[in-house]
Amino acid sequence: MTNALTLDLWNSILPLAGLSALVAWLPGWFAGRGCLSQRVLAWAVVKTALVALVVGAVLAVGLYAAINDGVMAGILAAPVERAGFFLGRSALFALLWGPVLGFVWLVKAQEMNRRIGMRMVDEGGKG
C-alpha cells in the first residue's frame, strides 16, 4: 500500500512537468509568431509568469486537497488567507519553472534578433 504523502509520478512529477510545459509554450503564444519587438516579448514573459503563478496555486490546491481533508472548507472559511498560502506554495514551484521561463525568453530573444538581422539583409541593410 502506498502512502498518499509520498512523491510519485501522479502527484508531483506530472503536474510540475505540465506547469513547465505551459511556461515553455505561453510566451510564444502571447508574443505571436512573427513578433519583432523585445518589449512585446518581455510583456509576454511577464504575463506567462503571472499565469504560471495562478495555475501553480490551483495545482497546489488540487495536490493539497488530494492528501488533506477540509482544504476546500478552509478556502471558503478564509479565502484571502488561503489564497495567499497557495500563492506562496506556487511561488515555490517557480524554483522549477523560473529557469525554464528564463531559458525560453533567451532563446526567443535570440531567434527574434536573428529574424531582425535577416530582414535587414533582405531589405538591403535598412533597419
XYZ file of C-alpha atoms in Angstrom:
127
model
C 0.000 0.000 0.000
C 1.325 3.425 -0.881
C 1.277 6.425 1.381
C -0.564 9.455 -0.038
C 2.209 11.711 1.242
C 4.900 10.124 -0.913
C 6.081 11.807 -4.055
C 5.344 9.902 -7.197
C 4.622 10.378 -10.865
C 0.988 11.471 -10.428
C 1.190 13.866 -7.502
C 4.443 15.657 -8.226
C 6.305 14.863 -11.427
C 3.495 15.117 -13.993
C 1.883 18.269 -12.541
C 5.218 20.083 -12.403
C 6.187 18.853 -15.873
C 2.848 20.150 -17.154
C 3.441 23.511 -15.487
C 6.911 23.691 -17.039
C 5.476 22.818 -20.462
C 2.897 25.584 -20.055
C 5.661 28.058 -19.204
C 7.647 26.949 -22.260
C 4.657 27.368 -24.596
C 2.885 30.516 -23.345
C 5.488 33.217 -24.186
C 5.345 32.280 -27.869
C 1.567 32.303 -27.811
C 1.383 35.659 -26.013
C 4.029 37.303 -28.227
C 2.735 35.924 -31.508
C 4.555 34.071 -34.235
C 6.152 36.957 -36.118
C 6.952 39.183 -33.152
C 9.886 41.548 -33.762
C 9.672 43.596 -30.552
C 11.681 42.880 -27.414
C 9.107 44.869 -25.435
C 6.286 42.602 -26.641
C 8.369 39.540 -25.789
C 9.178 40.881 -22.309
C 5.488 41.584 -21.677
C 4.677 38.044 -22.864
C 7.164 36.665 -20.331
C 5.614 38.744 -17.518
C 2.116 37.535 -18.442
C 3.418 33.958 -18.575
C 4.886 34.288 -15.074
C 1.571 35.611 -13.710
C -0.400 32.827 -15.380
C 2.086 30.260 -14.049
C 1.684 31.597 -10.506
C -2.107 31.309 -10.707
C -2.022 27.876 -12.359
C 0.533 26.758 -9.780
C -1.756 27.920 -6.963
C -4.667 25.974 -8.447
C -2.362 22.987 -8.831
C -1.299 23.337 -5.180
C -4.954 23.400 -4.107
C -5.560 20.174 -6.018
C -2.464 18.477 -4.603
C -3.267 19.562 -1.042
C -6.913 18.514 -1.406
C -5.815 15.077 -2.593
C -3.967 14.365 0.657
C -5.817 16.512 3.213
C -9.458 16.657 4.192
C -11.139 20.025 4.530
C -8.982 22.031 2.145
C -11.962 23.424 0.275
C -13.769 24.228 3.529
C -10.665 26.103 4.693
C -10.581 28.089 1.455
C -14.243 29.024 1.840
C -13.769 29.964 5.511
C -10.766 32.273 4.909
C -10.357 32.859 1.168
C -7.767 35.659 1.335
C -5.504 33.834 3.784
C -5.776 30.560 1.884
C -5.184 32.299 -1.455
C -2.015 33.824 -0.008
C -0.913 30.448 1.285
C -1.427 28.699 -2.043
C 0.188 31.537 -4.000
C 3.159 31.075 -1.675
C 3.248 27.385 -2.490
C 3.012 28.323 -6.148
C 5.989 30.644 -5.751
C 7.968 27.608 -4.621
C 7.058 25.939 -7.920
C 8.777 28.909 -9.585
C 12.070 27.357 -8.493
C 11.393 24.819 -11.240
C 9.628 26.807 -13.942
C 11.531 30.065 -13.429
C 14.740 28.823 -15.081
C 12.657 27.255 -17.847
C 10.987 30.621 -18.476
C 14.350 32.391 -18.450
C 15.756 29.946 -20.979
C 12.687 30.264 -23.216
C 12.986 34.059 -23.059
C 16.664 33.875 -24.047
C 16.002 31.522 -26.965
C 13.064 33.576 -28.231
C 15.051 36.822 -27.956
C 17.927 35.291 -29.925
C 15.541 33.982 -32.562
C 13.925 37.407 -32.799
C 17.300 39.108 -33.244
C 18.171 36.598 -35.980
C 14.895 37.373 -37.785
C 15.544 41.110 -37.484
C 19.037 40.633 -38.908
C 17.725 38.534 -41.791
C 15.091 41.162 -42.508
C 17.780 43.843 -42.598
C 19.799 41.762 -45.077
C 16.738 41.146 -47.252
C 15.931 44.866 -47.318
C 19.464 45.813 -48.342
C 20.803 46.911 -44.982
C 17.890 49.089 -43.948
C 16.868 48.611 -40.315
